Coordinates of C-alpha atoms and ligand atoms in Angstrom, one line a residue:
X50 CA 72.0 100.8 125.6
X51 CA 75.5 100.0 126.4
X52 CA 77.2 97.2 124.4
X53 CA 80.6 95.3 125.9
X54 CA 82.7 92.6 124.8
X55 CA 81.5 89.3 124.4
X56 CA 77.9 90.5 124.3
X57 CA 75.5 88.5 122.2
X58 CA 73.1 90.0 119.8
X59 CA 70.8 89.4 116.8
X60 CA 70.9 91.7 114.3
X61 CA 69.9 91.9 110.1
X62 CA 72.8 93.2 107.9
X63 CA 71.6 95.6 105.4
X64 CA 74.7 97.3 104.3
X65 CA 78.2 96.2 103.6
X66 CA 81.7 98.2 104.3
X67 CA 84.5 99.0 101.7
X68 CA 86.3 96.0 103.0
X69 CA 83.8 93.6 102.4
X70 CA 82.0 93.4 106.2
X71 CA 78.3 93.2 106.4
X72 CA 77.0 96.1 108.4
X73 CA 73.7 95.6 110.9
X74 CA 72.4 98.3 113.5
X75 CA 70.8 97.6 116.1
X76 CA 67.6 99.5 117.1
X77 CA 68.8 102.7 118.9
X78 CA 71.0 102.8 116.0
X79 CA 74.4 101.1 117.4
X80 CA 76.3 99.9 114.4
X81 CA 77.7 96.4 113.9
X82 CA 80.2 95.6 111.4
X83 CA 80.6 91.6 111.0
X84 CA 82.8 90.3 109.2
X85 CA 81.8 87.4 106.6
X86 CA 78.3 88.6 107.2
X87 CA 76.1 89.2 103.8
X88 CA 73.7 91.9 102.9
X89 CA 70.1 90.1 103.2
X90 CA 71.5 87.3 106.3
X91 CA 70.0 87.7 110.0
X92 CA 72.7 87.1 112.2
X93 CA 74.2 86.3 115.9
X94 CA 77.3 88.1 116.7
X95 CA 79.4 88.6 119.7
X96 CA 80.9 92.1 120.3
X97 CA 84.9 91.2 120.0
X98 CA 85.6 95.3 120.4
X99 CA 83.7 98.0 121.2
X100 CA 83.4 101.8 120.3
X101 CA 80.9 104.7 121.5
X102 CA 78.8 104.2 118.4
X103 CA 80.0 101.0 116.7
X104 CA 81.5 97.9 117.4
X105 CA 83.8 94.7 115.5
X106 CA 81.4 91.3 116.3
X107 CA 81.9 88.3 115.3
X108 CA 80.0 86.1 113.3
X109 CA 78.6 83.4 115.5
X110 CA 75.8 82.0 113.1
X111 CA 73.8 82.9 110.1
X112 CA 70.1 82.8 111.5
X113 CA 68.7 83.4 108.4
X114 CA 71.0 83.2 105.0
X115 CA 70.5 86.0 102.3
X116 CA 69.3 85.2 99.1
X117 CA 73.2 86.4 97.7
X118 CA 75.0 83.8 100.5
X119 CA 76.7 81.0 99.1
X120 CA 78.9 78.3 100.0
X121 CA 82.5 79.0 99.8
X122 CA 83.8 77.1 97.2
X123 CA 87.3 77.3 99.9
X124 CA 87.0 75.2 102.9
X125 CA 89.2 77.8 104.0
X126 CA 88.3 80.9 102.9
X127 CA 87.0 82.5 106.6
X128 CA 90.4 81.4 108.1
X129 CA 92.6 82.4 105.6
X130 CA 91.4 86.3 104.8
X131 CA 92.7 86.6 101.3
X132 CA 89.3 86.3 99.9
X133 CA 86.7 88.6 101.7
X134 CA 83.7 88.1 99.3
X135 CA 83.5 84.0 99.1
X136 CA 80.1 84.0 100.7
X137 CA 78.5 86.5 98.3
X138 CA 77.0 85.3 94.7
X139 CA 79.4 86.9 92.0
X140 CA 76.0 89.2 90.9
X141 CA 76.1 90.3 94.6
X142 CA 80.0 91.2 94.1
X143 CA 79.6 92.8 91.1
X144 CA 77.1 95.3 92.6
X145 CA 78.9 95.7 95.8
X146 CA 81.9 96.7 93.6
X147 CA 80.2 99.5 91.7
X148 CA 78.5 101.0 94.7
X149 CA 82.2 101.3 96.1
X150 CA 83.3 102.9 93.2
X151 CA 80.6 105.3 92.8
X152 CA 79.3 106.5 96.3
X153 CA 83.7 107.1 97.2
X154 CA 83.1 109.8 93.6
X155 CA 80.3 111.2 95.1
X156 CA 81.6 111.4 99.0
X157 CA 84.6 111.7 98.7
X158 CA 85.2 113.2 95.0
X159 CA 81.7 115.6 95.7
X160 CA 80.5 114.6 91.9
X161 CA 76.7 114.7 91.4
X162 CA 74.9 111.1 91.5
X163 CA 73.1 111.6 88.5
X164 CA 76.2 113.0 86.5
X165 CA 78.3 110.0 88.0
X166 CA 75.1 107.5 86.4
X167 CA 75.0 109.3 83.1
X168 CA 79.1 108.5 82.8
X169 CA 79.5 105.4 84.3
X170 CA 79.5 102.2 82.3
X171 CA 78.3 98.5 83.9
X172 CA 81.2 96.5 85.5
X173 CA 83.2 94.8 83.6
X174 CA 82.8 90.9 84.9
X175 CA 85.2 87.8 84.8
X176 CA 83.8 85.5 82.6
X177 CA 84.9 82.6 85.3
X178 CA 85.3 84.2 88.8
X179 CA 87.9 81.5 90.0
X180 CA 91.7 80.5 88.9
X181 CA 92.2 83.3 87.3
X182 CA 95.2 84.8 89.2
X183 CA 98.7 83.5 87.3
X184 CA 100.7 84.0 90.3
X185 CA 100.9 82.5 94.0
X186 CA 103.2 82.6 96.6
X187 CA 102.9 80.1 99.7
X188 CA 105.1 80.2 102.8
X189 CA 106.6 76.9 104.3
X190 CA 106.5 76.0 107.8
X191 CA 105.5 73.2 110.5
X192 CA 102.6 72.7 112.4
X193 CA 102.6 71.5 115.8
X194 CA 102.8 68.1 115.6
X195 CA 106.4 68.7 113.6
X196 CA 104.6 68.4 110.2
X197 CA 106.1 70.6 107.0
X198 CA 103.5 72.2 106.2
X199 CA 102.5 74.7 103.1
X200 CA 99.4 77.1 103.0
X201 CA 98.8 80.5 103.9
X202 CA 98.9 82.7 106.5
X203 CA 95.5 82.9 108.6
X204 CA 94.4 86.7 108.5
X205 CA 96.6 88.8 109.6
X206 CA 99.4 86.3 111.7
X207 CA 101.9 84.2 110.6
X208 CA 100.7 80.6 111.5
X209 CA 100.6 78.6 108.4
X210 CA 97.1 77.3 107.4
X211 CA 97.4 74.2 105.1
X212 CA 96.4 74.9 101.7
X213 CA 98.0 73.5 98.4
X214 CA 95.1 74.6 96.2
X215 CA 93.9 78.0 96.4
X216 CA 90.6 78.2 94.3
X217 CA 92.0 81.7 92.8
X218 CA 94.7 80.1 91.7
X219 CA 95.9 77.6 88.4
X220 CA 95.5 73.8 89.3
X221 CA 99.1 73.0 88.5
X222 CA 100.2 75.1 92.2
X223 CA 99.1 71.7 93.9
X224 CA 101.4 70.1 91.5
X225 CA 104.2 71.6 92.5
X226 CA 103.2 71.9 96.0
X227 CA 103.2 68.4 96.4
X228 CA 106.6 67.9 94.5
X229 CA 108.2 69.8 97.0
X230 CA 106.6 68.7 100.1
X231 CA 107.6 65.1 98.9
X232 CA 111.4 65.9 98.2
X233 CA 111.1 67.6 101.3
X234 CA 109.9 64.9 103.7
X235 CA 112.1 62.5 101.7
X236 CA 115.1 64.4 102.0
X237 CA 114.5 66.0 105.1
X238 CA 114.9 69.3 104.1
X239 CA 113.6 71.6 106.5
X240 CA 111.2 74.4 106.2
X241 CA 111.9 78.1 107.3
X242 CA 111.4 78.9 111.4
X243 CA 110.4 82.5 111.7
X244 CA 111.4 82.7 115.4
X245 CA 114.9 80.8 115.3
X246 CA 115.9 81.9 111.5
X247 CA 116.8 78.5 110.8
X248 CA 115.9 75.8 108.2
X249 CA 116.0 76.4 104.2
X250 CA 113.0 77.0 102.3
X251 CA 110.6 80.1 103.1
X252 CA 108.8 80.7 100.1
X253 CA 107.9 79.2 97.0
X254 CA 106.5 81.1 94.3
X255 CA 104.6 79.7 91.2
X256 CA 104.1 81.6 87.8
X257 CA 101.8 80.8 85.0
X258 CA 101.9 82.5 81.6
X259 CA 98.3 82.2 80.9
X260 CA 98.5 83.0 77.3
X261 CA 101.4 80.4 76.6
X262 CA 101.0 77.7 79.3
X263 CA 104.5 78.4 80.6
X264 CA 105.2 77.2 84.2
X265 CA 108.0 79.0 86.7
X266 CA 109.0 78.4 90.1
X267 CA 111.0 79.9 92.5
X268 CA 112.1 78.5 95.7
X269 CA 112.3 81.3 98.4
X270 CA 115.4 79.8 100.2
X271 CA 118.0 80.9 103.4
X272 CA 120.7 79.8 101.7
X273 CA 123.3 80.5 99.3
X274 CA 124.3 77.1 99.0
X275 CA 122.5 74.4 96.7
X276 CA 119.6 72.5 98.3
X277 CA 120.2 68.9 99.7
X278 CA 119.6 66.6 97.0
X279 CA 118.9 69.6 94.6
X280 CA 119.0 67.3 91.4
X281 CA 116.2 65.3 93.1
X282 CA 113.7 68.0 93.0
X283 CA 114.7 69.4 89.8
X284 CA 114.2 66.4 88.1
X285 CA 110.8 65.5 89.6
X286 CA 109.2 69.3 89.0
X287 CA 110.5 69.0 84.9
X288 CA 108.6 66.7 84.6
X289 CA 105.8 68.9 85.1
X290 CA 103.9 70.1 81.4
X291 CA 105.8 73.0 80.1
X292 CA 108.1 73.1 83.1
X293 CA 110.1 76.4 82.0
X294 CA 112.0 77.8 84.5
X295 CA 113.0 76.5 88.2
X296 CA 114.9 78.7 90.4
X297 CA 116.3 79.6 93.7
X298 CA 116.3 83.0 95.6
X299 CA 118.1 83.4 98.3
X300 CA 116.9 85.4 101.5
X301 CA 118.9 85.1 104.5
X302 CA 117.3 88.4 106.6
X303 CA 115.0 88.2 109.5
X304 CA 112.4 89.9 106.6
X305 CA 108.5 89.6 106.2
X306 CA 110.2 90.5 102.8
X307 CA 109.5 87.6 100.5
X308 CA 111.6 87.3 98.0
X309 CA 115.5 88.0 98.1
X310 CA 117.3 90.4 95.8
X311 CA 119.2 88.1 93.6
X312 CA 117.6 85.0 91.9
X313 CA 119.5 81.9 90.0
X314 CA 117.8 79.9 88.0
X315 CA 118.8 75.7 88.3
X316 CA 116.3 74.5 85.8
X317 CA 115.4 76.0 82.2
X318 CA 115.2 79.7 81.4
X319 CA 115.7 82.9 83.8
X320 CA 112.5 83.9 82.4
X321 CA 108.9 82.8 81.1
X322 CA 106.9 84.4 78.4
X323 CA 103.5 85.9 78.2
X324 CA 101.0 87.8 76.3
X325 CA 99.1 90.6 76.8
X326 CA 97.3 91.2 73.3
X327 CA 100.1 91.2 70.8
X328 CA 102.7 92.2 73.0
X329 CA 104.9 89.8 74.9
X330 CA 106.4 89.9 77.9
X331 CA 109.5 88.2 79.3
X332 CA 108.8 87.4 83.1
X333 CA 111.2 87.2 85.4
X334 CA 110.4 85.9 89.8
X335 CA 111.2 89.4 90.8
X336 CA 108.8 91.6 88.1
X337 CA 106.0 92.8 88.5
X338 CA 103.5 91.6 86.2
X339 CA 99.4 91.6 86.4
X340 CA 98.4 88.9 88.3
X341 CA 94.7 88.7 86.0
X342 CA 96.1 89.0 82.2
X343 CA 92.8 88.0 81.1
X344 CA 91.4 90.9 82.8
X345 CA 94.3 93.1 82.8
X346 CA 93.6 93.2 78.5
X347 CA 90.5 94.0 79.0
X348 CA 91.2 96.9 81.1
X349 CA 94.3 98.1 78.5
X350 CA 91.8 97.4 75.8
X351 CA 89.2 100.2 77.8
X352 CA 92.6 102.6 78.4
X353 CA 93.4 102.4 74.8
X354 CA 89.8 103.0 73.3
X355 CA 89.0 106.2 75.6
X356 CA 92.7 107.4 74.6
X357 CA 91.7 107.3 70.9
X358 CA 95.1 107.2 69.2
X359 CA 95.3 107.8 65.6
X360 CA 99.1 107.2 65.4
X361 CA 99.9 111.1 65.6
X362 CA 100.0 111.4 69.2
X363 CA 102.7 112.0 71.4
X364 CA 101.6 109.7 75.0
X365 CA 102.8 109.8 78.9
X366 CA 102.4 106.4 81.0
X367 CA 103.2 107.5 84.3
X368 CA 103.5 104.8 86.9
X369 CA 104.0 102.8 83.9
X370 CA 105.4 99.4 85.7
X371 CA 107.6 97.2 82.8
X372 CA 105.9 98.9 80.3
X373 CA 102.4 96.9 80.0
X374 CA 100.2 99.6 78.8
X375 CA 103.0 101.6 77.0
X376 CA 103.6 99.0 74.6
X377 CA 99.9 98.5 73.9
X378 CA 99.7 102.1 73.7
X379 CA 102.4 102.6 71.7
X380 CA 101.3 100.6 68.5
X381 CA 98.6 103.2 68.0
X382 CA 100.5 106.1 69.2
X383 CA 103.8 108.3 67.4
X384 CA 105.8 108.5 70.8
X385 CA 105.0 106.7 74.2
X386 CA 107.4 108.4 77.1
X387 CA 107.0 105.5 80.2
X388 CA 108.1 106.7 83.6
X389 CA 108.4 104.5 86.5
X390 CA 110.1 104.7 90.1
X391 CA 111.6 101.1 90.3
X392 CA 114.8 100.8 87.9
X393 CA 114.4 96.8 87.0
X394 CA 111.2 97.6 86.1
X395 CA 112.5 100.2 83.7
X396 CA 115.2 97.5 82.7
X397 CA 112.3 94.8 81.9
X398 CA 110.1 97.6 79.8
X399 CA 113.3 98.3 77.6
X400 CA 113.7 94.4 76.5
X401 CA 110.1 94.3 76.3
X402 CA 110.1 97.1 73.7
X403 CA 113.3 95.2 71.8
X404 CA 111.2 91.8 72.2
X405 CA 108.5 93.0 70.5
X406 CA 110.1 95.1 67.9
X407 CA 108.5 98.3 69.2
X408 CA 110.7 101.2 68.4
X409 CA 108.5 104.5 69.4
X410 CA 109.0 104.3 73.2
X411 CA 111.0 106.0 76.0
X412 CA 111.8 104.7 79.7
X413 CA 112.8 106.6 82.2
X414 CA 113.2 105.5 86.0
X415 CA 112.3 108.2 88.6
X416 CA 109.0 109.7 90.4
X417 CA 106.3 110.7 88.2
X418 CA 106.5 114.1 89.8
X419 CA 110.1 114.4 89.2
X420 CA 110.5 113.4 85.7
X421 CA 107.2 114.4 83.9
X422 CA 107.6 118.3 84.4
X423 CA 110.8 117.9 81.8
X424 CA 108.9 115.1 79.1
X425 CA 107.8 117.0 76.1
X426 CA 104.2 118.4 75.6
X427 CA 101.8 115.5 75.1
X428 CA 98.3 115.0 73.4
X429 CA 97.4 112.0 75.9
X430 CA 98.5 111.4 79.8
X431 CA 98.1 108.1 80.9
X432 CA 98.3 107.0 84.9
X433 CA 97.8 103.6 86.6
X434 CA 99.4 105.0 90.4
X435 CA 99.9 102.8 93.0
X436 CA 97.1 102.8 95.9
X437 CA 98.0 106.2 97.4
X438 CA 96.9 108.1 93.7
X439 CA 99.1 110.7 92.4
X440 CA 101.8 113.2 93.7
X441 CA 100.2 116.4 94.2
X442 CA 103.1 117.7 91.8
X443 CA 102.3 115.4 89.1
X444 CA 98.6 116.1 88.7
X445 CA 99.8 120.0 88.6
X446 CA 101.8 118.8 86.2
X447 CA 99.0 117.0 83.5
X448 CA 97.2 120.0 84.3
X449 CA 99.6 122.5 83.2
X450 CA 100.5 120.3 80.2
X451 CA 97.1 120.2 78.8
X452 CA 96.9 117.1 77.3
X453 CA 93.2 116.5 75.0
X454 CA 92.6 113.8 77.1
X455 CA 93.8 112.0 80.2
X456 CA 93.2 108.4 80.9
X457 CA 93.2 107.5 84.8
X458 CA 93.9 103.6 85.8
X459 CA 93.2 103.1 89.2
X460 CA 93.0 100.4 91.8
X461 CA 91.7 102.7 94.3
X462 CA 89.1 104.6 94.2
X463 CA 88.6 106.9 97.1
X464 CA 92.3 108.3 95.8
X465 CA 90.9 108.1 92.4
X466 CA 87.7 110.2 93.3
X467 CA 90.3 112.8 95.1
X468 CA 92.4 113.0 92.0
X469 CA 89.4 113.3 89.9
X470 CA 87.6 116.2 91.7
X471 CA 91.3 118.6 91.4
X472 CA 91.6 117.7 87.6
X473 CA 87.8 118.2 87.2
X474 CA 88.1 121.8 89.0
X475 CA 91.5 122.9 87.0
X476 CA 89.8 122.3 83.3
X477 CA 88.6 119.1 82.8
X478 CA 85.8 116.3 83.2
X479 CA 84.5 112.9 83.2
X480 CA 83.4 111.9 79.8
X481 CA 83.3 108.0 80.7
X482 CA 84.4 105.5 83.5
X483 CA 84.1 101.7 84.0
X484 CA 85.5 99.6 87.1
X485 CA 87.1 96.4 86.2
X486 CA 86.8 93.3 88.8
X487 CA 90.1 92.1 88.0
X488 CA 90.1 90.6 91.6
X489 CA 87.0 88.7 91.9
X490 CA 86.5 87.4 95.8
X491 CA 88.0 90.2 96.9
X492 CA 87.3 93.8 97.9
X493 CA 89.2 95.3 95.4
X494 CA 87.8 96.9 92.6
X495 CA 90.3 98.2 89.1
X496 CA 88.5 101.6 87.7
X497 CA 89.6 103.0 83.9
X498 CA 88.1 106.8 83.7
X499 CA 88.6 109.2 80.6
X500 CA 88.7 112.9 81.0
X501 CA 88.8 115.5 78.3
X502 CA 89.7 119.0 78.2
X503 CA 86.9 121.4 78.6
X504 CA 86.7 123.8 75.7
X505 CA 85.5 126.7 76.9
X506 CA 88.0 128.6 79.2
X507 CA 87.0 127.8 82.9
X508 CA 88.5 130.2 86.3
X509 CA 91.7 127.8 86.7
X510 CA 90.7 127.4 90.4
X511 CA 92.4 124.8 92.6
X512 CA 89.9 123.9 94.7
X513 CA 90.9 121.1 97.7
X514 CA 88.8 118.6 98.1
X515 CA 87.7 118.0 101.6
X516 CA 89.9 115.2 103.1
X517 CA 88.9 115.1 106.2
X518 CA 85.7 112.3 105.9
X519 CA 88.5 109.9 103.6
X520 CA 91.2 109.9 106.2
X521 CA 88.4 109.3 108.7
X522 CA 87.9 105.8 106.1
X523 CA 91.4 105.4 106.1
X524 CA 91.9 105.6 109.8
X525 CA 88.8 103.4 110.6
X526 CA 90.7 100.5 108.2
X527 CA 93.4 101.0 110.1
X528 CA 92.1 100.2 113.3
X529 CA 90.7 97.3 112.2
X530 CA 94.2 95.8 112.0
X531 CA 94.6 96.5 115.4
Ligands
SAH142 N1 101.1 100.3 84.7 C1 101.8 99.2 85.2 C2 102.1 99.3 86.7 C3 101.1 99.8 87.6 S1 101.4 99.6 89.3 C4 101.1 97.9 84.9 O1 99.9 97.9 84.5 O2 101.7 96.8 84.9 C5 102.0 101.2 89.8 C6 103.4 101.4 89.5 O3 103.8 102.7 90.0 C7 104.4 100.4 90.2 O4 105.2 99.8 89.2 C8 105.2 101.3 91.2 O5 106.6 100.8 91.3 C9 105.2 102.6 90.5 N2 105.4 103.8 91.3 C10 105.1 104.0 92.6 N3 105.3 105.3 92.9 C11 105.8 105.9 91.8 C12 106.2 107.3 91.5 N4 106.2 108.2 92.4 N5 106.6 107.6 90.3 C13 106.6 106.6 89.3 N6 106.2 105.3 89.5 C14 105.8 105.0 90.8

């Protein structure tokens, strides 16, 4: 059968993708993918594109509901994108999570299924599945009737959809939301135009330190003068609970950048503290810091257990970030060396280590693969890598080094289950491995994985692992922003 645009079909989803879409086929075998559909629901959908054997529909209406749908708990959670998984019960999610992580070791890594089950630990769950992210950004703009509106961009565009409480977000963003939409209508301070580059404020961004109740907020602005009535707005967001630090950033470039490079702070402190376990963090608008802490300790908690310290060993945390897992490694550990590519990151992992009185640590900015071949000889290698895994040159590296154990953070695991198979062919293997859902409502899935040395001397073969079906995933995601 041949299947066009804007045909209509009925169709039962019984799979789901990696980004969240329910999958149906129809009877000769034709495959759907549907966004917002759920495994279980019968569906009509109308082809938006079509391919020889598969096509994009849309959902038109849930004929049937699954026993995992459930109501969004965001009126605008279809429109908006950020969340893919709102429809699906947080059981559903869960299980949808560690399928992903364990059929991309299989396919794409080529481990056994029945090894993969005897190593891999159950999902480690929020406890409360909403609010728990500690950092938000919302863009400014007006709608058509000349309204200043804040919200987020609809999937994938840049039209504004009005939103001042984002249910994966702390309830005091509407607060300040509504502080500064008030000063602005009141003062008639104008919100950023993409297409003319005029008016003043583009971004705000709101920071919560979960473990101290600390509030920051940064106004994105294309100025480098003050804001009209400046003292206004200052005023009215101190008088917010624990109000620490208000700020202005100035970015003047035609960007979809979204902060600027320089920030200076009007209200308060430069910087806001946090906690990750003992260790405490100074945040500043332009570090990166975990936007889950409560999850985030879990996850270091996992790292630090399968890298069984006794205070002898000598520790690598490449891709180490400001030093987050470093300093929880290194109260267990004789000598953590932290490398990490971005130099204010470096900057803010150095006063971390003074902060918190922690004396046995290293930073060094530069690429993993550049810096690690000249570290001395450790007993433990720690990586958390950005989505793209590790540098070919850095895992030769770990290998050559022969560390006892490696710990592998990941936040994506088809990279993760490529990384995995070369260390598992050049001398080592999975003892244990447990995803994290740091990012509940969304597709993506954390994974923590120990490996040890093998004892017995193995051939040192390199063997590649077969790309060729993972850059087929990777292209097909890639079309789909087309
Ligand atoms: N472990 C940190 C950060 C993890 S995110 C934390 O938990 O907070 C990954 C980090 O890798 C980012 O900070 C990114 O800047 C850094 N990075 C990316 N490419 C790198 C490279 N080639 N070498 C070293 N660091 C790199």
């Amino acid at each position: 059968m041949n299947y066009s645009k804007n045909d209509i079909l009925e169709v039962n989803i019984t799979d789901i993708g990696n980004e969240g879409e329910g999958i149906g086929k129809c009877e000769d075998g034709f495959t759907l993918f549907v966004k917002d559909a759920v495994i279980g629901d019968r569906v009509r959908v109308k082809i938006m594109k079509s391919k020889k054997n598969y096509a994009y529909a849309h959902l038109e209406e849930v004929l049937s509901p699954s026993a995992d749908r459930v109501i969004p708990r965001c009126p605008i959670a279809r429109a908006c994108g950020g969340c893919q998984l709102q429809s699906m019960s947080y059981s559903a999610q869960l299980a949808f999570k560690t399928k992903k992580v364990k059929n991309n070791l299989i396919r794409l890594g080529g481990f056994d299924e029945g090894f993969i089950d005897s190593v891999m630990q159950p999902i480690c769950a929020m406890e409360e599945p909403y609010r728990y992210r500690d950092k938000a950004q919302f863009p400014f703009g007006t709608d058509r009737d000349g309204k200043i509106v804040c919200g987020f961009y609809a999937g994938r565009t840049h039209s504004i959809i009005p939103c001042t409480d984002c249910e994966l977000g702390v309830t005091q963003n509407k607060e300040v939301l509504d502080i500064i939409l008030d000063y602005m209508n009141r003062y008639h301070v104008s919100p950023y135009n993409e297409e003319t580059a005029t008016g003043l404020i583009r971004h705000v961004l709101i920071r919560k330190g979960f473990a101290t109740d600390e509030l920051m907020v940064c106004l994105v602005v294309n100025t480098t003068e003050d804001l009209p009535a400046q003292d206004k707005l200052v005023e009215a967001l101190a008088k917010l609970d624990k109000m620490t630090s208000v700020s202005l950033s100035v970015n003047t470039e035609q960007t979809n950048v979204i902060m600027g490079t320089t920030v200076k702070t009007i209200y308060g402190s430069e910087t806001i503290t946090d906690r990750i376990g003992d260790v405490t963090f100074a945040i500043s608008p332009l570090s990166f810091y975990q936007v889950n802490p409560v999850m985030t300790e879990k996850m270091y908690r996992q790292a630090l257990e399968y890298a069984s310290l006794t205070g002898n060993e000598v520790v690598w945390d490449l891709y180490c970030g400001i030093g987050t897992i470093s300093l929880f490694l290194a109260q267990k550990a004789s000598k953590v060396y932290g490398v990490e590519i971005v130099p204010q990151a470096i900057e803010d992992a150095k006063q971390n280590a003074v902060n918190n009185g922690i004396s046995n640590t290293e930073f060094i900015v530069g690429a993993a693969e550049d810096i690690a071949p000249s570290l001395p000889r450790p007993d433990v290698i720690v990586v958390d890598p950005p989505r793209k895994g590790c540098d070919e040159r850095c895992i030769s590296t770990i290998i050559e080094n022969e560390p006892k154990r490696i710990v592998y953070v990941s936040c994506d695991s088809a990279t993760l289950a490529r990384d995995l198979r070369i260390l598992c062919d050049n001398g080592y293997e999975i003892t244990s491995l447990r995803a994290f859902d740091n990012f509940s409502q969304t597709v993506h899935v954390e994974t923590v994985c120990l490996l040890s040395k093998l004892h017995e001397a193995k051939h040192h073969v390199s063997v590649k692992p077969d790309m060729d079906e993972y850059y087929e995933i990777v292209d097909k995601e890639a079309s789909d922003g087309e």
